[in-house]
Structures are given as C-alpha cells and as structure tokens.
XYZ file of C-alpha atoms in Angstrom:
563
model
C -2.103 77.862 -21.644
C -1.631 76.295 -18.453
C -0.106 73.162 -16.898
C -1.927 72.701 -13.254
C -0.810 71.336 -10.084
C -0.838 71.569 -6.086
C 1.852 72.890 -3.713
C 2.332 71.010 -1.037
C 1.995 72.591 2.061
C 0.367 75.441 0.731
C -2.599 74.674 1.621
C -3.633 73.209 -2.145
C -2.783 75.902 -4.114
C -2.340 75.590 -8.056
C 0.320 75.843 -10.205
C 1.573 75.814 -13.843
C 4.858 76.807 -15.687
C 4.436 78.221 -19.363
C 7.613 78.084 -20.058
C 7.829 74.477 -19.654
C 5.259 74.335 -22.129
C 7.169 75.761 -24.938
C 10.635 73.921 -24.391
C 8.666 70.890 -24.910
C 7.737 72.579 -28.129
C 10.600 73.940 -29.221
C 11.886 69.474 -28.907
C 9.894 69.193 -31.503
C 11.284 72.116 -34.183
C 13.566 68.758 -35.894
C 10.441 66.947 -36.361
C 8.719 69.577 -37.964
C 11.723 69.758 -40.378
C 11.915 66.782 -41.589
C 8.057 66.902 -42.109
C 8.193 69.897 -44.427
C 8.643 68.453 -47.623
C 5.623 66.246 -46.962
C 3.604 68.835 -46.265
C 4.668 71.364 -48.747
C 5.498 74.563 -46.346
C 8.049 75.641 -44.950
C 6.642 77.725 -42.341
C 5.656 76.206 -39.017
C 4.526 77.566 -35.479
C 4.297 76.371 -31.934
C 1.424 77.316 -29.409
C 0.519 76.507 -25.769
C -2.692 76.111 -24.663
C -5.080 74.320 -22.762
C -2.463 72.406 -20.788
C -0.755 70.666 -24.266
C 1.527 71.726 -26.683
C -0.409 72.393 -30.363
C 1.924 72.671 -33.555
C 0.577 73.867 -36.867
C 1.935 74.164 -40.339
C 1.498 77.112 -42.776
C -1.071 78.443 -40.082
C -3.585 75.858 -41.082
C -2.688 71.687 -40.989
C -2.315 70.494 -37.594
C 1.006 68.389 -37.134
C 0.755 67.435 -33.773
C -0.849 67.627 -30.112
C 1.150 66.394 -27.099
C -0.337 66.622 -23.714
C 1.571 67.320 -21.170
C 0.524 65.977 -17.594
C 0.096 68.226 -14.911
C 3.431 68.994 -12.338
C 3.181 69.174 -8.758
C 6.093 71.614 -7.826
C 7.190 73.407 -4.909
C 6.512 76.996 -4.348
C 10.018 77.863 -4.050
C 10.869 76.460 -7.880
C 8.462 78.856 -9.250
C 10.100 81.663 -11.163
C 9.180 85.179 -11.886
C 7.215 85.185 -15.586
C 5.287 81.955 -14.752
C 2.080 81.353 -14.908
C -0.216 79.753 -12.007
C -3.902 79.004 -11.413
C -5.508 79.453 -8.019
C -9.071 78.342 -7.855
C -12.504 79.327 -5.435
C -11.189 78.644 -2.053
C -7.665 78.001 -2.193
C -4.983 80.698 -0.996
C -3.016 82.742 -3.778
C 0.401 81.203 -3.156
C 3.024 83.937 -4.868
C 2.611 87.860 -5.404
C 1.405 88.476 -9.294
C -0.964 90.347 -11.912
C -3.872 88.752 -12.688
C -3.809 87.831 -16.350
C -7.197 85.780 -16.864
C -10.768 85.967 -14.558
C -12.300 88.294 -12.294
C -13.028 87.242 -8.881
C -14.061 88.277 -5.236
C -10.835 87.843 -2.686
C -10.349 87.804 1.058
C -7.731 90.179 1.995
C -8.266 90.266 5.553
C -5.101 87.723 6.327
C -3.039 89.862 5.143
C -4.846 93.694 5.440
C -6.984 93.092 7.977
C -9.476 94.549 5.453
C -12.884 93.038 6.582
C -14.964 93.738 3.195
C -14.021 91.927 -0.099
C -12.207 93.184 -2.782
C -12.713 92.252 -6.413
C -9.918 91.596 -8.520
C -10.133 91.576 -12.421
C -7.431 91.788 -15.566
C -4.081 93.575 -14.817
C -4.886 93.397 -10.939
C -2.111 93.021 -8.608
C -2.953 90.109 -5.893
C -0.741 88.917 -3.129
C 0.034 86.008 -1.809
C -2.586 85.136 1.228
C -5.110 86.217 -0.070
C -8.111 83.804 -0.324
C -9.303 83.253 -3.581
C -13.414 83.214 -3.264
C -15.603 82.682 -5.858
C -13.865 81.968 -9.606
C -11.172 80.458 -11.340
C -7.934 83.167 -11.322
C -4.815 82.947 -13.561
C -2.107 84.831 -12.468
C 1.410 86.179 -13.966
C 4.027 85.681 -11.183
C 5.611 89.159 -10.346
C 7.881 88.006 -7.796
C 10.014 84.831 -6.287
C 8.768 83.288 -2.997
C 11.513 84.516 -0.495
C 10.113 88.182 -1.841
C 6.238 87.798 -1.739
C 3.812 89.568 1.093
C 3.631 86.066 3.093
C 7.524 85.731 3.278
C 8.047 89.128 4.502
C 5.557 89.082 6.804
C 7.505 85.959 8.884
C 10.785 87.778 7.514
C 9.736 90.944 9.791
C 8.497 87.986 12.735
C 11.593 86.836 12.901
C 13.584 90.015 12.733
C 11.103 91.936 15.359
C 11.647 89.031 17.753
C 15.517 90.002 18.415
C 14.834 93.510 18.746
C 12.504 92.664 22.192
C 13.805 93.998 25.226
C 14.344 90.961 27.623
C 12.662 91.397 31.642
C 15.345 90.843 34.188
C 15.123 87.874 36.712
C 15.139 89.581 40.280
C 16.126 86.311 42.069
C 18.677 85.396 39.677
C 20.864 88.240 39.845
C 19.650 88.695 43.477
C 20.882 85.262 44.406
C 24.463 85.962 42.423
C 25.308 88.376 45.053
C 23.313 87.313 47.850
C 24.762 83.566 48.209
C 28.031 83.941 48.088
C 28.436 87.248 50.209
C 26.308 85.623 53.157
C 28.531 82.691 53.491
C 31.589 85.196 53.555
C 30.327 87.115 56.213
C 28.889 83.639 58.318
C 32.660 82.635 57.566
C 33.729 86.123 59.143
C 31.731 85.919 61.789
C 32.500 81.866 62.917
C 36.419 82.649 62.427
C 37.969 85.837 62.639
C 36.429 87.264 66.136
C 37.905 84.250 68.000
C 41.520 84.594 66.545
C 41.171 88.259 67.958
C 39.501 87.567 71.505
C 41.328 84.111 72.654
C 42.540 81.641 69.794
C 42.789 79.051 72.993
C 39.610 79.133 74.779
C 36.850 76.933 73.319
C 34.351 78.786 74.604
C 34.792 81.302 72.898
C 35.284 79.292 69.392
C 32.015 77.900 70.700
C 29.886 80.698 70.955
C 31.074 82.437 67.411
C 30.637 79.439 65.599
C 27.432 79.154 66.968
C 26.445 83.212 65.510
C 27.879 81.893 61.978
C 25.739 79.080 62.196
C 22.733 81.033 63.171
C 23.353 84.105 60.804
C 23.929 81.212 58.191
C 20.336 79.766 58.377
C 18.740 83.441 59.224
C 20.511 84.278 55.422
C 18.765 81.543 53.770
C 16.941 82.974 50.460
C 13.948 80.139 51.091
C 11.309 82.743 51.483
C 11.883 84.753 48.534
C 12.900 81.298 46.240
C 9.665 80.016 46.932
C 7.460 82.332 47.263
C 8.111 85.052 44.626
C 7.900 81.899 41.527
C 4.717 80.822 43.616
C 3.200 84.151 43.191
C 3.531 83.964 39.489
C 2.486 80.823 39.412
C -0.981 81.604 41.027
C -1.560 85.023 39.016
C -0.472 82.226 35.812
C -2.819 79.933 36.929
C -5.470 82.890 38.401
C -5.348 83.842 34.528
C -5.520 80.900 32.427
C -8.621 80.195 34.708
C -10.151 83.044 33.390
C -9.346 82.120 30.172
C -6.135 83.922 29.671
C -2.827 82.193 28.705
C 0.064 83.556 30.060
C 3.422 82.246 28.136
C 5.877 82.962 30.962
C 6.152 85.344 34.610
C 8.054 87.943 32.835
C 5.034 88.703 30.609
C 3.364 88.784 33.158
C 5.393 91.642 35.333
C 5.652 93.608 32.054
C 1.716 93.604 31.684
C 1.535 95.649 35.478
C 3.448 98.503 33.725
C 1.334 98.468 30.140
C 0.024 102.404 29.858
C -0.725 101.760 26.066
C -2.190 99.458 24.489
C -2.602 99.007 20.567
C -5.568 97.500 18.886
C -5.938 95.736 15.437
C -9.438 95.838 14.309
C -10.665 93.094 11.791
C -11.023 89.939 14.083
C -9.956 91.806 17.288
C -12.295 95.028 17.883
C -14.646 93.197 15.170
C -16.106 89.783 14.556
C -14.503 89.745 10.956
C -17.662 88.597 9.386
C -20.155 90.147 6.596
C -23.496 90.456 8.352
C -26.942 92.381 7.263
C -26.773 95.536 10.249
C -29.118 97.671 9.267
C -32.570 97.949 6.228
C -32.956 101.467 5.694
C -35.330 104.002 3.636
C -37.987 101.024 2.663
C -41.634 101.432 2.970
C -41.698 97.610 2.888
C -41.001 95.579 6.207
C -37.564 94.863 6.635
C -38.779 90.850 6.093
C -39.957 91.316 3.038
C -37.215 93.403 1.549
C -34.768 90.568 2.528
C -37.364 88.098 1.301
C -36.670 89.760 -1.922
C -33.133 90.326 -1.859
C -32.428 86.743 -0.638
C -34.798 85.213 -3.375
C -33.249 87.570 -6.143
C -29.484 86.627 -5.160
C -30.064 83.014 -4.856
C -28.329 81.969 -7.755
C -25.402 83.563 -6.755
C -21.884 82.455 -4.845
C -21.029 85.586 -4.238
C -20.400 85.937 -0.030
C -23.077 89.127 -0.056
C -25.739 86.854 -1.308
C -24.650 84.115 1.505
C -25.344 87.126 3.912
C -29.001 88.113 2.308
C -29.815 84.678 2.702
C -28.565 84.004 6.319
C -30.078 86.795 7.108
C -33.380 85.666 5.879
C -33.027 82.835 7.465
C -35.759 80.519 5.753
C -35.145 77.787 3.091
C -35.273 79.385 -0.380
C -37.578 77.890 -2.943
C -35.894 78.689 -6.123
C -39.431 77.786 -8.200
C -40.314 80.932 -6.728
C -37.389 82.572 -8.987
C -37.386 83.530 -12.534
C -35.816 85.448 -15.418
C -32.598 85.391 -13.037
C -29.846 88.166 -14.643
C -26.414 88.676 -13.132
C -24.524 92.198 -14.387
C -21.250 92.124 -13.542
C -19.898 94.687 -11.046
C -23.332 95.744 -10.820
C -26.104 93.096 -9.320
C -28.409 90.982 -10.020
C -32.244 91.241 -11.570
C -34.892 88.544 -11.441
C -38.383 88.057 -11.249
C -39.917 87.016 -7.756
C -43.313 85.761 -7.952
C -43.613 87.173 -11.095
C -42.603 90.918 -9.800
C -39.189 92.299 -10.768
C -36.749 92.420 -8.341
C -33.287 94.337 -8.430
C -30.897 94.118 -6.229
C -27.132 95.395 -6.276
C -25.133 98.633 -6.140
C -25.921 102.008 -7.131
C -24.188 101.606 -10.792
C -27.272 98.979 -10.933
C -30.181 101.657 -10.269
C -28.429 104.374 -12.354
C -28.320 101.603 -15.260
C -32.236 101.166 -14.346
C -33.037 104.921 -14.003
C -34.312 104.609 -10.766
C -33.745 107.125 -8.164
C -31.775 105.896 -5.057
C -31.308 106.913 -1.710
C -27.571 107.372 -0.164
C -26.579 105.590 2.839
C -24.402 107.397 4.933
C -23.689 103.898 7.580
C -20.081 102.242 6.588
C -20.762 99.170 4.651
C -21.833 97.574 1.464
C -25.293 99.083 0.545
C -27.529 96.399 -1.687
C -29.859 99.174 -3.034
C -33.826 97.290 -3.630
C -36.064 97.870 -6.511
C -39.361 96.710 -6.742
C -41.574 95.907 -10.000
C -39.426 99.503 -10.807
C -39.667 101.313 -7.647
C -36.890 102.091 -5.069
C -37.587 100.619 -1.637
C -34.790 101.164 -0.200
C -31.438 99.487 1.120
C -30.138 97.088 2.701
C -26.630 97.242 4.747
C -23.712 94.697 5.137
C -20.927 95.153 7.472
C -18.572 93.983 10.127
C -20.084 94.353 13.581
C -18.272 94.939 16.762
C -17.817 92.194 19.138
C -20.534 92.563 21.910
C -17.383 93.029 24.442
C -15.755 95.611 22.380
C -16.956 98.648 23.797
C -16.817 97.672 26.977
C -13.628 96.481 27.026
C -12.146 100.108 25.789
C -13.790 101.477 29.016
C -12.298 99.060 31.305
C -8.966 100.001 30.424
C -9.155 103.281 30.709
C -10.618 102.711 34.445
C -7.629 100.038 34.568
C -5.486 103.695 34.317
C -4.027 102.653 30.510
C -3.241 106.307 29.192
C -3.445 105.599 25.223
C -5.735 103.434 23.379
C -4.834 102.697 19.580
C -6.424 101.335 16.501
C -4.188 100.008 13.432
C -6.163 98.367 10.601
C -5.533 97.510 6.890
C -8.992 98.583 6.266
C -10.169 101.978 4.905
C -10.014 105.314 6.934
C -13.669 105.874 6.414
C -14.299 102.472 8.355
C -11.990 102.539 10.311
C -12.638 106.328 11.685
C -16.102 104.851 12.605
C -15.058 101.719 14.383
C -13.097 103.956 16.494
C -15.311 106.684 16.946
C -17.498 103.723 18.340
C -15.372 102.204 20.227
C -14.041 105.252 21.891
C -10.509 104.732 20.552
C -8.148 107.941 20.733
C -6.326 107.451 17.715
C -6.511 105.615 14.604
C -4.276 104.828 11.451
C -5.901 103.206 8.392
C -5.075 101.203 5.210
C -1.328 99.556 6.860
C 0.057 96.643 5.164
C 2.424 95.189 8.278
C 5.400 96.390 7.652
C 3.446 100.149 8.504
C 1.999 98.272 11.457
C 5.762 97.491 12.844
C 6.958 101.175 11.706
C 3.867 102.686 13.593
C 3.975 100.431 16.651
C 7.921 101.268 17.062
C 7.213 104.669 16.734
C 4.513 104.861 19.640
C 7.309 102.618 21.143
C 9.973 105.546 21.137
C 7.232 107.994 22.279
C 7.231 106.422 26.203
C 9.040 106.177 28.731
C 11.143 103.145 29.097
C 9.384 102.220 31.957
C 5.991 102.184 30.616
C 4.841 99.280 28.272
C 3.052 98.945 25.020
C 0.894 96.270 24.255
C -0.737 95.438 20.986
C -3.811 92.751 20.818
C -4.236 91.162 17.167
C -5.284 87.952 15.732
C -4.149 87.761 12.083
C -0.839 86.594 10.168
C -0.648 90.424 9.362
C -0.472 90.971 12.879
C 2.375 88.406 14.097
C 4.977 90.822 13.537
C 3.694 93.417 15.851
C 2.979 91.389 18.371
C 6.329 89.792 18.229
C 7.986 93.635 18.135
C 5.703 94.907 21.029
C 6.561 94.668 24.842
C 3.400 92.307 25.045
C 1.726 90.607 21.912
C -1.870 89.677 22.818
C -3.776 87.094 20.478
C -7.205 86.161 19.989
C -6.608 82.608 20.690
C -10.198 80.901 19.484
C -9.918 82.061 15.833
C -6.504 83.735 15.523
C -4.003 82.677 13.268
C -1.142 80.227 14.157
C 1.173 82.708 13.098
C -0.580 85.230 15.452
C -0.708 82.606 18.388
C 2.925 81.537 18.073
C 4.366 85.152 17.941
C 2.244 86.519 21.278
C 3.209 85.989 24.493
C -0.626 86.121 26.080
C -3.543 84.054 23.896
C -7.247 85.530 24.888
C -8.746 81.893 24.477
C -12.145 83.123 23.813
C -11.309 85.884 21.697
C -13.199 88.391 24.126
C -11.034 91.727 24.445
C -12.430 92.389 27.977
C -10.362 89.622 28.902
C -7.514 92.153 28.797
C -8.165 94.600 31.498
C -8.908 91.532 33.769
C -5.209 90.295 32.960
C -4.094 93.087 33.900
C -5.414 93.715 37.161
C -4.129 89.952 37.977
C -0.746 90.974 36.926
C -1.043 94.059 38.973
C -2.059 92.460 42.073
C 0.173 89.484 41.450
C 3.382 92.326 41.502
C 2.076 93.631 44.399
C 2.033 90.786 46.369
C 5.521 89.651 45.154
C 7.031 93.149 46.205
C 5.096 92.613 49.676
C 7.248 89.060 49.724
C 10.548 90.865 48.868
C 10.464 93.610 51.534
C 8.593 91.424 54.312
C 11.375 88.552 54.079
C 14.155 90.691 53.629
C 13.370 92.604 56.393
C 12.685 90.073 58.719
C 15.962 88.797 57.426
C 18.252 91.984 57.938
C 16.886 92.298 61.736
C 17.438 88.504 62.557
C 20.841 88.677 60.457
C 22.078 91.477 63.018
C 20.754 89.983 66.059
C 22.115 86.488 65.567
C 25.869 88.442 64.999
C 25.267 90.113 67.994
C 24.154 86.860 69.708
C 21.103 87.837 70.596
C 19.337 86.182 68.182
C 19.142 82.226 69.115
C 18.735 79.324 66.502
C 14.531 79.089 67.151
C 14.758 82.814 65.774
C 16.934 81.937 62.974
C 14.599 79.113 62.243
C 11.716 81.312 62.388
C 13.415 83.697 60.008
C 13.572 80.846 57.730
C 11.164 78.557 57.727
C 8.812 80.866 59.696
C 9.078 83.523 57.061
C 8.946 81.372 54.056
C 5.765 80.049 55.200
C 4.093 83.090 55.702
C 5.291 84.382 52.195
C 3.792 81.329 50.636
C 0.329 82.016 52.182
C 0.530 85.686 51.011
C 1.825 84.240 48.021
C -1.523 82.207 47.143
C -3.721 84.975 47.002
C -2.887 85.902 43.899
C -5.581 83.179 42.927
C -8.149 85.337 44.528
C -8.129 88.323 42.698
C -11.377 90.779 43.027
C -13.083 93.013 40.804
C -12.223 92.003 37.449
C-alpha cells in the first residue's frame, strides 16, 4: 500500500504515491492478456500493497509481483489523494486524514498547545506537527502551497508589509537643515556688504567673517554623533543584558509600548510535560511514583518519560510483571508481585474502582493499588520561574494592557493567566486568529502607543512580524520566530522585557536631552555670530564644544539603573 521515501529538506519526512503504484499495474493489463488462455480465466485484478504491485488471476493464481523501489520526491510534487507515511519523530510534512495508526502528536509548533493530542483513523493532522510515538499513514487533503506550514510564512510575509516604518529624525532633519544653513551663511557673507559699501574691504571683511562663523556654529556634529551614539550604547546596554536589539528604531518604538501581548506555550511556560503535583494518596508521594514509573516502563509514550524522570532512579524492569497496555486507557502490571494500575479515569471505571477528581489543569494518571485507589498523580506545563514576576514588572514599567493568546484550551489557559495576573486571555487560536486578534488590539490604541507581542514558536512568527515590536525567546525559539522579531530574549527569561524597556526609555531620554541641548546652544551662537558678537572660539565651542558634551551624555545610556 505504500511506496516510502524522504523529503529533502523537510526535515526527513516520508513519502509514498499510490497512484504510482497502480499505473505500474495497469503496464501490465497486455501481459495479463496474453496469459489468459494459459491460465484458463479470463478475469484478472490488480492490487497495491506492501510497497509492490501484486496481480492475481480468477481471484486465486498469482501472476506476478513487481517491487517497486522506494521514491525520494519533493514535497511540492505531492498531489492531493496521495498517500504518505510519517514515522515516530519525524514532522508531518502536508495537511491530511489519517488513514492507518493511532499515535500521540506534538501540536505545540503550530497551536502552541502544550499537552499531546492523540490522533487515530479519520483524524485530520497538519503539517508541523511532530509525529511521536507510532508509525502514521496519512491521505493527503491538500497541496503544499495550501497546508498550515505554508500559510503560516504566507501570513509572515504578508504581515511584514503592513508594519508601520519609524521615521529617521536626523535624516529628514538634515534634508532641511543643510542646505538652508548654507543659504543663510551665503546671505549673511554677501548680501549685507552689497547694501552697506560694495567698495570697502572692510566691510566685505567683517561679513564674511559672520558667514564663516554662523557656518561652523550651524554644523549638525553634535546631534550626528551623538544621537546614533546614544542608540548605540542603549544597543549595546541591552545585548549586555542579554537582549538583542535588531536596529535603533526598535528600539525608540519599545519607549512608547503600553501593551504588550503574550503567547503562552514556550513564552509564559517552559513547554514541557512535568509531574506538578501527587494528590489524594495515603501513600508517600515516592512510592506512588515508584509505582507509576515501574508500571509505565514499558511504555514510549512521553507521560511515562515524565513518571520516570520524575522518579528519578534507574528502573529495574525484573521488578515488572504481567505488563498490560489498554489503549486510550493505561497501563496494568504487577510490581513486586502487587497490581498496579495506572492511567486515566476510563481505566478505573473499566476496573470498578472509585476515583477521586482533580480539579488542577493537567493530565491526571489516576493510581490503583493491589485494587485500591491511592490517588493521582498530575502532569502539566509549569510556568517559567520569571513568569510571574515579569507580569508585575511591567505593570510598574506603566504598560496599561497585558495579553495572553494561546492555541491551547480555555480551561488552561484561563488558569495560566489567572496565575500570571494577565488581564485578558483568548484560547484555542490557530495563527491566522492570532494576527486577526493582535490587529484588532492594534486598532484599539492610539497611534502613538505601541503593541508588542513576545512569542517563540513558528505559530507565532506572523504576529510578531505584524506587531509594532515582535519579541522572541531566542534560546529555544524557533528560527521562524527569531527571523520575524525584531528583539531576541537570548535566555528566554520574560523579565528580560521590562528591563529593555526601561533602557529604551532612558536611552530616548537622553537622545531628546541631545536634541534640545545642541540645538539650543546652536540657535543662540547662530544669532550672535550674525550679529557679530559671537567670535570663531564661540563658534568652535558651539561645535566641537557641544558635540563633545553630547557624546558624554550620550554614553550613559550604558549605565542604566534599576532594572
């Protein structure tokens, strides 16, 4: 039934094309004709399976069985109808229906959904997500330029154009400045002298000498050097604080940032299953996982990888016995010769043992012992240690709005929030919501104010590419994610961002201090100097003078305090 294959560049993914299959069998219809006599039918039929070709005649004699070797093709040559194979651990490469297997997949590349789902017969899967823990065969529903992972850099792309590009001060500054300074130092060296005395050189003398000296007063050397300096150092104050900032206008935009937009699997959370609680057990909490690690050892299944980390001692398997594994339900085994069940609540009702509810957000592994309840255990995604924290520094910062947008369920999601201290919170968004929701808070401010949205995944890249400032988690963010932000957290810690943006705060500041300290020295010295009263070591001192003091104010953006 299959023909198998990698793509390349797709990160080995499998492939296979049914339909090639049965052209090669439909070649072989003349043979079959001209074998009919010989084999007194005239009835034949053509299968596929197995990766060859089988033909038999009258539904019983085999004529023939042609392999057919395995095709490497390209994603892109894959047509709707076909049939591919994605096995444990490689991505699914191409949206379809699951036609053969059941298996566990992680979703969270694409969702952001931190807890696995399980996919089984007539199961829609799309492409990114990770394949875990069985063989899958899959029905292709759609071409690649339509599947989830196409779209998702389709909307990249297409968000990037719509982002509203910061002005250059100095450039357009400099476009008037220049050339109307050297007009008036003209003026001034030319036109008074025609009007006093044409013929007196003393007179050229002196007003040449006020154009010359209003000339070099009007030099922009202050503000050229110091206002680039100043981003410079709040760059540089930044990235050694482990911030990356991809340019100075990101930077200005981050001072004016009143909301800011969280994703939650990866971002607010560490994005890994991990045991976080043992409830309603008589039993010590060792002992239950003792038992739930031993029982589950057999297994593959990421949960069981969890009981046993969180065990954390080498399992001897000769303690293990009579080792059952029910499908969708758990797992029973013997443990030192006691009976040991371990797996959902389906599992105890199937037992007839009476459970306890957990009311946490999680996957509960309910524990039976030699037929007795004794309690269970919980598995979920817990909060970076930062997390928390970081939602109050913000608000302290003065950011108005704090947002959570997550692929992942309300009922987790409302909790992760409610922890975190998050204001509002919209659940199960594929990214194209994410980009409808994120332009809608964008049409809710001012145009003034700034959104920022801090993600990490490839179902995050186009948010943070439509956004006014895309922050990724730079340690274990996607490339995608990376590429399409314009500030990378290098250690994934989201207190990092309220510390950018009191550097970009203070690093505006200082630059405005520049910009009205040189120009005003400037104006002053710019009137003097046509008056004459101004001499060349005050137009020198307006320059240079000036410039160097800016500089010096212009360095302590480096030492920022309080962050």
């Amino acid at each position: 039934m299959s023909k198998r294959g990698g793509f390349p560049g797709m990160g080995g993914f499998g492939g296979m094309n049914i339909n090639q299959l049965m052209k090669e069998a439909k070649k072989m219809q003349a043979d079959l004709e001209k074998s009919q006599e010989e084999l007194g039918s005239k009835e034949f039929n053509a299968t596929a399976g197995g990766g060859a070709i089988e033909v038999t005649v009258s539904g019983d004699k085999k004529l023939k069985n042609i392999s057919i070797k395995p095709e490497v093709v390209d994603p892109e040559e894959v047509e709707i109808g076909d049939i591919i194979v994605v096995k444990p651990g490689e991505r699914v490469p191409l949206d379809g229906i699951v036609i053969e297997g059941s298996s566990m997949v992680d979703t969270s590349a694409l969702t952001g959904e931190s807890v696995l789902r399980s996919v089984n017969v007539e199961d829609e899967v799309l492409s990114g997500f990770i394949n875990k823990n069985a063989l899958l065969t899959i029905e292709v529903t759609k071409d690649f330029g339509e599947s989830a992972v196409s779209k998702v850099l389709d909307l990249v792309e297409n968000a990037s154009s719509k982002k509203a590009k910061t002005e250059n001060f100095i450039s357009v500054f400099s476009k008037y400045y220049t050339p109307v300074v050297v007009g008036l130092a003209a003026i001034i060296a030319i036109i008074p002298p025609i009007v006093i005395d044409a013929s007196s050189q003393a007179v050229w003398y002196d007003w040449v000498l006020r154009g010359l000296t209003f000339l070099v007063v009007s030099c922009p050397c202050a503000l050229v050097l110091s206002i680039p300096l100043s981003f410079f150092s709040g760059i540089g104050n930044s990235s050694k604080h482990g911030i990356l900032i991809k340019g100075s206008n990101y930077l200005e935009a981050l001072k004016n940032v009143d909301t800011v937009v969280f994703d939650k699997t990866g971002t607010m959370t560490q994005g890994v299953f991990e045991v976080s609680g043992v409830h309603h057990n008589e039993i010590s909490d060792e002992k239950l996982l003792e038992y739930a690690a031993l029982a589950e050892c057999s297994s593959s299944h990421p949960i069981s990888k969890s009981l046993q980390k969180a065990y954390g001692k080498p399992i001897d398997r000769n303690r293990v016995t009579d080792i059952e594994e029910i499908s969708g339900n758990g797992v029973t085994a013997k443990v030192d010769g006691i009976s040991v069940a371990a797996g959902n609540a389906k599992l105890m009702k199937r037992l007839g043992i009476s459970y306890q509810e957990c009311h946490h957000v999680g996957t509960v592994i309910h524990m039976a012992v030699d037929g007795r309840y004794e309690g269970h255990i919980l598995i979920s995604d817990i909060l970076k240690p930062h997390a928390k924290e970081a939602i109050a520094e913000l608000k302290k910062a003065g950011i108005k709005k704090t947002v959570m947008l997550t692929g992942d369920s309300k009922r987790v999601a409302d909790q992760v929030a409610k922890e975190l201290g998050i204001e509002e919170v919209y659940s199960e968004l594929l990214p194209a919501d994410k980009v409808s929701k994120v332009e809608e808070l964008l049409h809710q401010k001012s145009e003034k104010e700034k959104l920022a949205f801090v993600g990490d995944g490839i179902n995050d890249a186009p948010v943070l590419s439509r956004a006014d400032i895309g922050i990724a988690m730079g340690a274990l963010g996607s490339d995608a994610a990376i590429e399409a932000a314009d500030i990378v957290l290098m250690d994934d810690d989201p207190l990092k961002i309220s510390k950018a943006i009191k550097i970009a705060r203070k690093c505006i500041h200082i630059v405005y201090e520049n910009i009205y300290f040189a120009i005003g020295i400037k104006i002053l010295c710019l009137i003097l100097g046509a008056l004459g009263i101004a001499n060349m070591w005050m137009a020198i001192f307006a320059d240079v003078g000036v410039m160097i003091i800016a500089v010096l104010n212009a360095i302590r953006t480096l030492f920022v305090k309080n962050l």
